[in-house]
């Protein structure tokens, strides 16, 4: 047979130790002995509180997004296209007359038909394509288009000119002895009349201005231009500009020579320059020049080969110059194959027209104006507002449009700055009539800034036109900023990006402000922006106020609208801080958030002050609810400002706003109390007392109650009442209401489970388990909520981190709930009492022939089955409580079984001792169950003591009785007074000397508040001192501090005094003349430790020994257990001992 001593319940191994809680005595304040009070009807709306808490959840949901400072990632929720911006056709370029349109059409055709130069790879080279495109732009019929082309072809061709900028050269040859050169450029146009080169020569000869051309006559002087001489350099920088008329665009060439200039020098000067010669090669070249003799000043002709040294040349056909001009490095060429040159020269070339036979030119219209009109016409054609995402158009012109503009700008000699100005003016004007991408406009401003060094070259009328465009765009931008929330909502990432680019455009325009003689700005731009934002804030607020809370409405209706208004203001401030503030601060250096917060906060505060003053006399539940919700939002606004570093809410208009809201908050909290009860009542009514799901072990009502309590805690946190005194009153009342609601819920549960009949014979009730789990869940939830209801207190007023009233309330509720848990646990275990008694009786009735393991097996099997059910139904804290209750039930049942069986064999008690140890191992489960300290405490000690005593003889039990009295010495100091004695053993006389000195602080046992005490001195146990009689002192009347100083002698052998349990027992009695003496207290002194017993007495007076002070006691339970054991013995010795003690106990019935 398998031994059950090693049974380890798999269920118990999962149990964790639960801390013990002290029980609340019956009848103390706060106990739940009466029926629960029903919630007051008529509060808010009769019902189950569902609607109230649904509204409460909505209020809390608003606060979820108001924790801490907002993040842009949270606010930017949409990437849809930005709202359409306002457009005004009157803000664009003026509308052209028909005549002006025709002239502009002619100008465009003339530009295309008389183009010159080379087209770039990105330009349209096909003339018919360009002409067809212009026909579409101007909307002419084919006939009108053909006629216009014919008229333009009959016009005079334009006069072309070539703009040449000689910028610099690099890496030239060193022609001077010092290792450098003195370079200069000579350049001019080779006309088409020049004779072509002879193709068959073995040594190719190139044209040279200094040598003259052997193939033709010299060039006219007006066709040749010369740069300055740059001394002693191989990398000269000239930056000189020249203009050459072109007779034949297709045949003429630009020719450029670079020469090393040599001045006439004397021999002395030549010798002086020897010191500047660099290298042997330069020195030999310099000596060669000295030998050639000095030249006369200026007499050398242009054909003299020895005047200046040739450094290189360039020949560039005019037809190869790009129509848009070019800025490039050209590699220098030799004039013959025998020449040695090196280096490069940077030129800027541009082919322009100086005379144009068009109506606009004849009427004196500048190329600047004609380009502006043409660009405006093309933008209107290219940018179609009806197309999708037209507001994100970045000015991407088609190939024909870009080509026409390039031709026209180049032919009219417009500089890069002028082109940038024109594109800005036209595009910014066009943007106000048909929205463009701000990134495109910002790019135009940056392009203009890149060429702004040429601003001095702008004519005054062009500068004024640019200033006007800036003013118009600023006015337009400020108009948009005044309606910031409409056109740039913070939740739209696309719109916010457009706002950023708009601000950058406005900021970029300030770069140009110092350069304008005619300033386009009336004040600093950031001041204009701040003023526009203020106007926009006020307009937005007024519009919102008139929509949600107009003044003509009654107060209660305005209140609901004001709540919505305050919520909208808070959301707007979040957007200002999280989105707008950083943009305005980094770009325009404007503190937009502070500006907006101060303005809106003041406006909301003014409205709230007025409305609360109006509604205070009309306070109702509906008004209180609205004011409560309004206050929460106003408090959120204050906290929002305080959460920003460096901001102090004391300077706000909302400071002190809580005062007029206090009556409404108090009334709302009363409503909350009533609605909480209604909600709990409704939740319990529909509760089936079944677990909600597989993962949880509580029912639906507990989840509802826990959720309601958490909502209350969140609401208190949001309320955050600023006045400490008022906050304490509100928090105390709310915590008391919460405690009452919790106890109300537990009473409802108990009533419901009592009305549900359980299955007959069921030892483990699932509804009771659910109720137990519900109470435990609510105990934790309520404790957490109560700790969350703390209010601001001085550190001295806190205990355990909580204000004292709240801590007291929390502790009282926990005690009440622990009592409730204890009650339900007892109810649950009571269903197992009968079964446990049956199995314990089975053990007691088992014959001695059956092994102990077999006798205990049915009990352990039953416990294992029931605990498996309990583990499946209970949370671990409750399982621990049930285990403790079962353990106590088992111990009490075994004690009853022992009391019912007297004078049985020692094997009977040995079996129960085995049962007790088997149960200890079962409930401990190798550390996974109850701790051994808990198992081996309380009733276990009593049971173990009784089992041990039952196995002892009568005299051993009597000795145990006296040993228990000796162990009692360290308990309950000074409750029954003190007795001072001296004891020693005189070996020579073989007697024990006991001296009773005095007593103190005895209990008052007489009606006069005093006593008449005397002391009985006796030795025990009696079987050790059978011939020794007890002795007594004199009676000391009317005192609680008697002095005796009496000696008593007991003739006893020393061996008897050394025996186990040998002691002298002092019993203090109160003498009564007319009735039985009263027991005052007793004390025992072990004889084994007194002088003369442990070692012989050596000299000196016996009275010189130090007295011993004994604390007087009453016999405790462990002392009486030995007495009860003796009561069950039938031996004469046991009966006589019990009889004598019972006579003494009669005197102890009256407890002082």
mmCIF file with all atom_site columns, N, CA, C and O in Angstrom, residues 105 108-115 119 122-138 145 149 323 374 378 381 398-408 411:
data_model
loop_
_atom_site.group_PDB
_atom_site.id
_atom_site.type_symbol
_atom_site.label_atom_id
_atom_site.label_alt_id
_atom_site.label_comp_id
_atom_site.label_asym_id
_atom_site.label_entity_id
_atom_site.label_seq_id
_atom_site.pdbx_PDB_ins_code
_atom_site.Cartn_x
_atom_site.Cartn_y
_atom_site.Cartn_z
_atom_site.occupancy
_atom_site.B_iso_or_equiv
_atom_site.pdbx_formal_charge
_atom_site.auth_seq_id
_atom_site.auth_comp_id
_atom_site.auth_asym_id
_atom_site.auth_atom_id
_atom_site.pdbx_PDB_model_num
ATOM 1   N N  . UNK A 1 105 ? 1.085  89.158 -78.618 1.00 0.00 ? 105 UNK A N  1
ATOM 2   C CA . UNK A 1 105 ? 1.128  88.000 -79.517 1.00 0.00 ? 105 UNK A CA 1
ATOM 3   C C  . UNK A 1 105 ? 2.184  88.222 -80.589 1.00 0.00 ? 105 UNK A C  1
ATOM 4   O O  . UNK A 1 105 ? 2.995  87.347 -80.903 1.00 0.00 ? 105 UNK A O  1
ATOM 5   N N  . UNK A 1 108 ? 5.661  87.817 -79.134 1.00 0.00 ? 108 UNK A N  1
ATOM 6   C CA . UNK A 1 108 ? 6.040  86.421 -78.937 1.00 0.00 ? 108 UNK A CA 1
ATOM 7   C C  . UNK A 1 108 ? 6.414  85.758 -80.254 1.00 0.00 ? 108 UNK A C  1
ATOM 8   O O  . UNK A 1 108 ? 7.409  85.017 -80.335 1.00 0.00 ? 108 UNK A O  1
ATOM 9   N N  . UNK A 1 109 ? 5.609  86.043 -81.335 1.00 0.00 ? 109 UNK A N  1
ATOM 10  C CA . UNK A 1 109 ? 5.936  85.452 -82.641 1.00 0.00 ? 109 UNK A CA 1
ATOM 11  C C  . UNK A 1 109 ? 7.261  85.977 -83.159 1.00 0.00 ? 109 UNK A C  1
ATOM 12  O O  . UNK A 1 109 ? 8.077  85.226 -83.734 1.00 0.00 ? 109 UNK A O  1
ATOM 13  N N  . UNK A 1 110 ? 7.488  87.268 -82.993 1.00 0.00 ? 110 UNK A N  1
ATOM 14  C CA . UNK A 1 110 ? 8.742  87.884 -83.427 1.00 0.00 ? 110 UNK A CA 1
ATOM 15  C C  . UNK A 1 110 ? 9.939  87.215 -82.733 1.00 0.00 ? 110 UNK A C  1
ATOM 16  O O  . UNK A 1 110 ? 10.980 86.967 -83.343 1.00 0.00 ? 110 UNK A O  1
ATOM 17  N N  . UNK A 1 111 ? 9.762  86.909 -81.415 1.00 0.00 ? 111 UNK A N  1
ATOM 18  C CA . UNK A 1 111 ? 10.842 86.267 -80.643 1.00 0.00 ? 111 UNK A CA 1
ATOM 19  C C  . UNK A 1 111 ? 11.184 84.904 -81.210 1.00 0.00 ? 111 UNK A C  1
ATOM 20  O O  . UNK A 1 111 ? 12.369 84.531 -81.324 1.00 0.00 ? 111 UNK A O  1
ATOM 21  N N  . UNK A 1 112 ? 10.161 84.171 -81.624 1.00 0.00 ? 112 UNK A N  1
ATOM 22  C CA . UNK A 1 112 ? 10.404 82.813 -82.134 1.00 0.00 ? 112 UNK A CA 1
ATOM 23  C C  . UNK A 1 112 ? 10.964 82.844 -83.550 1.00 0.00 ? 112 UNK A C  1
ATOM 24  O O  . UNK A 1 112 ? 11.912 82.120 -83.895 1.00 0.00 ? 112 UNK A O  1
ATOM 25  N N  . UNK A 1 113 ? 10.391 83.706 -84.408 1.00 0.00 ? 113 UNK A N  1
ATOM 26  C CA . UNK A 1 113 ? 10.792 83.709 -85.830 1.00 0.00 ? 113 UNK A CA 1
ATOM 27  C C  . UNK A 1 113 ? 12.193 84.252 -86.013 1.00 0.00 ? 113 UNK A C  1
ATOM 28  O O  . UNK A 1 113 ? 12.895 83.862 -86.967 1.00 0.00 ? 113 UNK A O  1
ATOM 29  N N  . UNK A 1 114 ? 12.648 85.143 -85.158 1.00 0.00 ? 114 UNK A N  1
ATOM 30  C CA . UNK A 1 114 ? 13.976 85.752 -85.317 1.00 0.00 ? 114 UNK A CA 1
ATOM 31  C C  . UNK A 1 114 ? 14.924 85.309 -84.199 1.00 0.00 ? 114 UNK A C  1
ATOM 32  O O  . UNK A 1 114 ? 15.713 86.085 -83.687 1.00 0.00 ? 114 UNK A O  1
ATOM 33  N N  . UNK A 1 115 ? 14.787 84.086 -83.832 1.00 0.00 ? 115 UNK A N  1
ATOM 34  C CA . UNK A 1 115 ? 15.684 83.570 -82.806 1.00 0.00 ? 115 UNK A CA 1
ATOM 35  C C  . UNK A 1 115 ? 17.071 83.373 -83.381 1.00 0.00 ? 115 UNK A C  1
ATOM 36  O O  . UNK A 1 115 ? 17.240 83.177 -84.595 1.00 0.00 ? 115 UNK A O  1
ATOM 37  N N  . UNK A 1 119 ? 20.047 76.020 -79.589 1.00 0.00 ? 119 UNK A N  1
ATOM 38  C CA . UNK A 1 119 ? 19.053 75.611 -78.598 1.00 0.00 ? 119 UNK A CA 1
ATOM 39  C C  . UNK A 1 119 ? 19.661 74.562 -77.669 1.00 0.00 ? 119 UNK A C  1
ATOM 40  O O  . UNK A 1 119 ? 20.448 73.698 -78.100 1.00 0.00 ? 119 UNK A O  1
ATOM 41  N N  . UNK A 1 122 ? 17.223 70.844 -73.370 1.00 0.00 ? 122 UNK A N  1
ATOM 42  C CA . UNK A 1 122 ? 15.902 70.844 -72.754 1.00 0.00 ? 122 UNK A CA 1
ATOM 43  C C  . UNK A 1 122 ? 14.937 71.793 -73.443 1.00 0.00 ? 122 UNK A C  1
ATOM 44  O O  . UNK A 1 122 ? 13.803 71.966 -72.962 1.00 0.00 ? 122 UNK A O  1
ATOM 45  N N  . UNK A 1 123 ? 15.383 72.428 -74.532 1.00 0.00 ? 123 UNK A N  1
ATOM 46  C CA . UNK A 1 123 ? 14.533 73.406 -75.207 1.00 0.00 ? 123 UNK A CA 1
ATOM 47  C C  . UNK A 1 123 ? 13.965 72.808 -76.495 1.00 0.00 ? 123 UNK A C  1
ATOM 48  O O  . UNK A 1 123 ? 14.512 71.854 -77.050 1.00 0.00 ? 123 UNK A O  1
ATOM 49  N N  . UNK A 1 124 ? 12.871 73.382 -76.908 1.00 0.00 ? 124 UNK A N  1
ATOM 50  C CA . UNK A 1 124 ? 12.195 72.919 -78.120 1.00 0.00 ? 124 UNK A CA 1
ATOM 51  C C  . UNK A 1 124 ? 12.818 73.633 -79.315 1.00 0.00 ? 124 UNK A C  1
ATOM 52  O O  . UNK A 1 124 ? 12.766 74.869 -79.415 1.00 0.00 ? 124 UNK A O  1
ATOM 53  N N  . UNK A 1 125 ? 13.417 72.878 -80.235 1.00 0.00 ? 125 UNK A N  1
ATOM 54  C CA . UNK A 1 125 ? 14.124 73.462 -81.383 1.00 0.00 ? 125 UNK A CA 1
ATOM 55  C C  . UNK A 1 125 ? 13.223 73.628 -82.597 1.00 0.00 ? 125 UNK A C  1
ATOM 56  O O  . UNK A 1 125 ? 13.555 74.343 -83.524 1.00 0.00 ? 125 UNK A O  1
ATOM 57  N N  . UNK A 1 126 ? 12.085 72.948 -82.571 1.00 0.00 ? 126 UNK A N  1
ATOM 58  C CA . UNK A 1 126 ? 11.204 72.981 -83.744 1.00 0.00 ? 126 UNK A CA 1
ATOM 59  C C  . UNK A 1 126 ? 10.379 74.265 -83.725 1.00 0.00 ? 126 UNK A C  1
ATOM 60  O O  . UNK A 1 126 ? 9.590  74.506 -82.800 1.00 0.00 ? 126 UNK A O  1
ATOM 61  N N  . UNK A 1 127 ? 10.557 75.082 -84.762 1.00 0.00 ? 127 UNK A N  1
ATOM 62  C CA . UNK A 1 127 ? 9.869  76.377 -84.828 1.00 0.00 ? 127 UNK A CA 1
ATOM 63  C C  . UNK A 1 127 ? 8.377  76.215 -84.932 1.00 0.00 ? 127 UNK A C  1
ATOM 64  O O  . UNK A 1 127 ? 7.613  76.969 -84.304 1.00 0.00 ? 127 UNK A O  1
ATOM 65  N N  . UNK A 1 128 ? 7.903  75.252 -85.716 1.00 0.00 ? 128 UNK A N  1
ATOM 66  C CA . UNK A 1 128 ? 6.468  75.077 -85.887 1.00 0.00 ? 128 UNK A CA 1
ATOM 67  C C  . UNK A 1 128 ? 5.798  74.689 -84.565 1.00 0.00 ? 128 UNK A C  1
ATOM 68  O O  . UNK A 1 128 ? 4.675  75.110 -84.288 1.00 0.00 ? 128 UNK A O  1
ATOM 69  N N  . UNK A 1 129 ? 6.503  73.902 -83.775 1.00 0.00 ? 129 UNK A N  1
ATOM 70  C CA . UNK A 1 129 ? 5.944  73.532 -82.466 1.00 0.00 ? 129 UNK A CA 1
ATOM 71  C C  . UNK A 1 129 ? 5.778  74.758 -81.578 1.00 0.00 ? 129 UNK A C  1
ATOM 72  O O  . UNK A 1 129 ? 4.757  74.924 -80.907 1.00 0.00 ? 129 UNK A O  1
ATOM 73  N N  . UNK A 1 130 ? 6.775  75.631 -81.611 1.00 0.00 ? 130 UNK A N  1
ATOM 74  C CA . UNK A 1 130 ? 6.695  76.836 -80.785 1.00 0.00 ? 130 UNK A CA 1
ATOM 75  C C  . UNK A 1 130 ? 5.568  77.752 -81.259 1.00 0.00 ? 130 UNK A C  1
ATOM 76  O O  . UNK A 1 130 ? 4.823  78.309 -80.445 1.00 0.00 ? 130 UNK A O  1
ATOM 77  N N  . UNK A 1 131 ? 5.465  77.878 -82.584 1.00 0.00 ? 131 UNK A N  1
ATOM 78  C CA . UNK A 1 131 ? 4.407  78.748 -83.120 1.00 0.00 ? 131 UNK A CA 1
ATOM 79  C C  . UNK A 1 131 ? 3.024  78.171 -82.815 1.00 0.00 ? 131 UNK A C  1
ATOM 80  O O  . UNK A 1 131 ? 2.085  78.917 -82.478 1.00 0.00 ? 131 UNK A O  1
ATOM 81  N N  . UNK A 1 132 ? 2.884  76.861 -82.944 1.00 0.00 ? 132 UNK A N  1
ATOM 82  C CA . UNK A 1 132 ? 1.604  76.225 -82.621 1.00 0.00 ? 132 UNK A CA 1
ATOM 83  C C  . UNK A 1 132 ? 1.239  76.396 -81.156 1.00 0.00 ? 132 UNK A C  1
ATOM 84  O O  . UNK A 1 132 ? 0.067  76.568 -80.805 1.00 0.00 ? 132 UNK A O  1
ATOM 85  N N  . UNK A 1 133 ? 2.252  76.345 -80.313 1.00 0.00 ? 133 UNK A N  1
ATOM 86  C CA . UNK A 1 133 ? 1.997  76.540 -78.883 1.00 0.00 ? 133 UNK A CA 1
ATOM 87  C C  . UNK A 1 133 ? 1.489  77.951 -78.608 1.00 0.00 ? 133 UNK A C  1
ATOM 88  O O  . UNK A 1 133 ? 0.541  78.148 -77.840 1.00 0.00 ? 133 UNK A O  1
ATOM 89  N N  . UNK A 1 134 ? 2.102  78.950 -79.244 1.00 0.00 ? 134 UNK A N  1
ATOM 90  C CA . UNK A 1 134 ? 1.659  80.329 -79.053 1.00 0.00 ? 134 UNK A CA 1
ATOM 91  C C  . UNK A 1 134 ? 0.238  80.524 -79.546 1.00 0.00 ? 134 UNK A C  1
ATOM 92  O O  . UNK A 1 134 ? -0.529 81.311 -78.972 1.00 0.00 ? 134 UNK A O  1
ATOM 93  N N  . UNK A 1 135 ? -0.110 79.813 -80.630 1.00 0.00 ? 135 UNK A N  1
ATOM 94  C CA . UNK A 1 135 ? -1.485 79.909 -81.124 1.00 0.00 ? 135 UNK A CA 1
ATOM 95  C C  . UNK A 1 135 ? -2.472 79.431 -80.061 1.00 0.00 ? 135 UNK A C  1
ATOM 96  O O  . UNK A 1 135 ? -3.522 80.038 -79.855 1.00 0.00 ? 135 UNK A O  1
ATOM 97  N N  . UNK A 1 136 ? -2.112 78.343 -79.362 1.00 0.00 ? 136 UNK A N  1
ATOM 98  C CA . UNK A 1 136 ? -2.991 77.833 -78.299 1.00 0.00 ? 136 UNK A CA 1
ATOM 99  C C  . UNK A 1 136 ? -3.058 78.813 -77.127 1.00 0.00 ? 136 UNK A C  1
ATOM 100 O O  . UNK A 1 136 ? -4.123 79.027 -76.544 1.00 0.00 ? 136 UNK A O  1
ATOM 101 N N  . UNK A 1 137 ? -1.918 79.390 -76.791 1.00 0.00 ? 137 UNK A N  1
ATOM 102 C CA . UNK A 1 137 ? -1.892 80.300 -75.645 1.00 0.00 ? 137 UNK A CA 1
ATOM 103 C C  . UNK A 1 137 ? -2.784 81.499 -75.883 1.00 0.00 ? 137 UNK A C  1
ATOM 104 O O  . UNK A 1 137 ? -3.555 81.909 -75.004 1.00 0.00 ? 137 UNK A O  1
ATOM 105 N N  . UNK A 1 138 ? -2.698 82.053 -77.072 1.00 0.00 ? 138 UNK A N  1
ATOM 106 C CA . UNK A 1 138 ? -3.456 83.287 -77.353 1.00 0.00 ? 138 UNK A CA 1
ATOM 107 C C  . UNK A 1 138 ? -4.822 82.982 -77.954 1.00 0.00 ? 138 UNK A C  1
ATOM 108 O O  . UNK A 1 138 ? -5.610 83.913 -78.187 1.00 0.00 ? 138 UNK A O  1
ATOM 109 N N  . UNK A 1 145 ? -3.707 83.206 -87.093 1.00 0.00 ? 145 UNK A N  1
ATOM 110 C CA . UNK A 1 145 ? -2.338 82.831 -86.764 1.00 0.00 ? 145 UNK A CA 1
ATOM 111 C C  . UNK A 1 145 ? -1.434 82.982 -87.981 1.00 0.00 ? 145 UNK A C  1
ATOM 112 O O  . UNK A 1 145 ? -0.317 83.537 -87.877 1.00 0.00 ? 145 UNK A O  1
ATOM 113 N N  . UNK A 1 149 ? 1.747  85.659 -88.516 1.00 0.00 ? 149 UNK A N  1
ATOM 114 C CA . UNK A 1 149 ? 3.095  85.208 -88.857 1.00 0.00 ? 149 UNK A CA 1
ATOM 115 C C  . UNK A 1 149 ? 3.615  85.941 -90.078 1.00 0.00 ? 149 UNK A C  1
ATOM 116 O O  . UNK A 1 149 ? 4.788  86.373 -90.130 1.00 0.00 ? 149 UNK A O  1
ATOM 117 N N  . UNK A 1 323 ? 21.161 80.051 -76.981 1.00 0.00 ? 323 UNK A N  1
ATOM 118 C CA . UNK A 1 323 ? 20.187 81.144 -76.929 1.00 0.00 ? 323 UNK A CA 1
ATOM 119 C C  . UNK A 1 323 ? 20.043 81.695 -75.513 1.00 0.00 ? 323 UNK A C  1
ATOM 120 O O  . UNK A 1 323 ? 19.728 82.867 -75.324 1.00 0.00 ? 323 UNK A O  1
ATOM 121 N N  . UNK A 1 374 ? 4.090  88.574 -70.959 1.00 0.00 ? 374 UNK A N  1
ATOM 122 C CA . UNK A 1 374 ? 4.146  87.268 -71.602 1.00 0.00 ? 374 UNK A CA 1
ATOM 123 C C  . UNK A 1 374 ? 4.173  86.160 -70.554 1.00 0.00 ? 374 UNK A C  1
ATOM 124 O O  . UNK A 1 374 ? 3.481  85.137 -70.707 1.00 0.00 ? 374 UNK A O  1
ATOM 125 N N  . UNK A 1 378 ? 1.443  83.119 -70.048 1.00 0.00 ? 378 UNK A N  1
ATOM 126 C CA . UNK A 1 378 ? 1.809  81.702 -70.075 1.00 0.00 ? 378 UNK A CA 1
ATOM 127 C C  . UNK A 1 378 ? 1.420  81.004 -68.767 1.00 0.00 ? 378 UNK A C  1
ATOM 128 O O  . UNK A 1 378 ? 0.997  79.833 -68.786 1.00 0.00 ? 378 UNK A O  1
ATOM 129 N N  . UNK A 1 381 ? -2.134 80.096 -68.780 1.00 0.00 ? 381 UNK A N  1
ATOM 130 C CA . UNK A 1 381 ? -2.401 78.977 -69.676 1.00 0.00 ? 381 UNK A CA 1
ATOM 131 C C  . UNK A 1 381 ? -1.898 77.654 -69.077 1.00 0.00 ? 381 UNK A C  1
ATOM 132 O O  . UNK A 1 381 ? -2.589 76.633 -69.152 1.00 0.00 ? 381 UNK A O  1
ATOM 133 N N  . UNK A 1 398 ? 5.846  73.953 -69.450 1.00 0.00 ? 398 UNK A N  1
ATOM 134 C CA . UNK A 1 398 ? 6.086  72.989 -70.526 1.00 0.00 ? 398 UNK A CA 1
ATOM 135 C C  . UNK A 1 398 ? 7.313  73.412 -71.328 1.00 0.00 ? 398 UNK A C  1
ATOM 136 O O  . UNK A 1 398 ? 7.810  74.547 -71.217 1.00 0.00 ? 398 UNK A O  1
ATOM 137 N N  . UNK A 1 399 ? 7.817  72.498 -72.153 1.00 0.00 ? 399 UNK A N  1
ATOM 138 C CA . UNK A 1 399 ? 8.994  72.790 -72.961 1.00 0.00 ? 399 UNK A CA 1
ATOM 139 C C  . UNK A 1 399 ? 8.827  74.008 -73.857 1.00 0.00 ? 399 UNK A C  1
ATOM 140 O O  . UNK A 1 399 ? 9.706  74.892 -73.881 1.00 0.00 ? 399 UNK A O  1
ATOM 141 N N  . UNK A 1 400 ? 7.736  74.117 -74.608 1.00 0.00 ? 400 UNK A N  1
ATOM 142 C CA . UNK A 1 400 ? 7.556  75.306 -75.461 1.00 0.00 ? 400 UNK A CA 1
ATOM 143 C C  . UNK A 1 400 ? 7.505  76.603 -74.670 1.00 0.00 ? 400 UNK A C  1
ATOM 144 O O  . UNK A 1 400 ? 8.080  77.616 -75.073 1.00 0.00 ? 400 UNK A O  1
ATOM 145 N N  . UNK A 1 401 ? 6.795  76.584 -73.507 1.00 0.00 ? 401 UNK A N  1
ATOM 146 C CA . UNK A 1 401 ? 6.696  77.805 -72.710 1.00 0.00 ? 401 UNK A CA 1
ATOM 147 C C  . UNK A 1 401 ? 8.066  78.233 -72.194 1.00 0.00 ? 401 UNK A C  1
ATOM 148 O O  . UNK A 1 401 ? 8.439  79.410 -72.266 1.00 0.00 ? 401 UNK A O  1
ATOM 149 N N  . UNK A 1 402 ? 8.823  77.285 -71.660 1.00 0.00 ? 402 UNK A N  1
ATOM 150 C CA . UNK A 1 402 ? 10.151 77.607 -71.151 1.00 0.00 ? 402 UNK A CA 1
ATOM 151 C C  . UNK A 1 402 ? 11.058 78.118 -72.264 1.00 0.00 ? 402 UNK A C  1
ATOM 152 O O  . UNK A 1 402 ? 11.862 79.036 -72.066 1.00 0.00 ? 402 UNK A O  1
ATOM 153 N N  . UNK A 1 403 ? 10.931 77.544 -73.475 1.00 0.00 ? 403 UNK A N  1
ATOM 154 C CA . UNK A 1 403 ? 11.769 77.962 -74.602 1.00 0.00 ? 403 UNK A CA 1
ATOM 155 C C  . UNK A 1 403 ? 11.433 79.385 -75.027 1.00 0.00 ? 403 UNK A C  1
ATOM 156 O O  . UNK A 1 403 ? 12.330 80.217 -75.263 1.00 0.00 ? 403 UNK A O  1
ATOM 157 N N  . UNK A 1 404 ? 10.160 79.701 -75.147 1.00 0.00 ? 404 UNK A N  1
ATOM 158 C CA . UNK A 1 404 ? 9.744  81.038 -75.563 1.00 0.00 ? 404 UNK A CA 1
ATOM 159 C C  . UNK A 1 404 ? 10.233 82.079 -74.559 1.00 0.00 ? 404 UNK A C  1
ATOM 160 O O  . UNK A 1 404 ? 10.746 83.141 -74.930 1.00 0.00 ? 404 UNK A O  1
ATOM 161 N N  . UNK A 1 405 ? 10.067 81.783 -73.245 1.00 0.00 ? 405 UNK A N  1
ATOM 162 C CA . UNK A 1 405 ? 10.516 82.735 -72.226 1.00 0.00 ? 405 UNK A CA 1
ATOM 163 C C  . UNK A 1 405 ? 12.024 82.900 -72.258 1.00 0.00 ? 405 UNK A C  1
ATOM 164 O O  . UNK A 1 405 ? 12.547 84.008 -72.066 1.00 0.00 ? 405 UNK A O  1
ATOM 165 N N  . UNK A 1 406 ? 12.734 81.824 -72.481 1.00 0.00 ? 406 UNK A N  1
ATOM 166 C CA . UNK A 1 406 ? 14.198 81.902 -72.548 1.00 0.00 ? 406 UNK A CA 1
ATOM 167 C C  . UNK A 1 406 ? 14.636 82.779 -73.720 1.00 0.00 ? 406 UNK A C  1
ATOM 168 O O  . UNK A 1 406 ? 15.522 83.628 -73.587 1.00 0.00 ? 406 UNK A O  1
ATOM 169 N N  . UNK A 1 407 ? 14.013 82.566 -74.868 1.00 0.00 ? 407 UNK A N  1
ATOM 170 C CA . UNK A 1 407 ? 14.347 83.374 -76.044 1.00 0.00 ? 407 UNK A CA 1
ATOM 171 C C  . UNK A 1 407 ? 14.050 84.842 -75.812 1.00 0.00 ? 407 UNK A C  1
ATOM 172 O O  . UNK A 1 407 ? 14.858 85.725 -76.101 1.00 0.00 ? 407 UNK A O  1
ATOM 173 N N  . UNK A 1 408 ? 12.881 85.104 -75.252 1.00 0.00 ? 408 UNK A N  1
ATOM 174 C CA . UNK A 1 408 ? 12.476 86.495 -75.064 1.00 0.00 ? 408 UNK A CA 1
ATOM 175 C C  . UNK A 1 408 ? 13.352 87.191 -74.037 1.00 0.00 ? 408 UNK A C  1
ATOM 176 O O  . UNK A 1 408 ? 13.758 88.349 -74.224 1.00 0.00 ? 408 UNK A O  1
ATOM 177 N N  . UNK A 1 411 ? 16.867 87.757 -75.675 1.00 0.00 ? 411 UNK A N  1
ATOM 178 C CA . UNK A 1 411 ? 16.852 88.769 -76.733 1.00 0.00 ? 411 UNK A CA 1
ATOM 179 C C  . UNK A 1 411 ? 16.658 90.171 -76.159 1.00 0.00 ? 411 UNK A C  1
ATOM 180 O O  . UNK A 1 411 ? 17.165 91.143 -76.725 1.00 0.00 ? 411 UNK A O  1
#
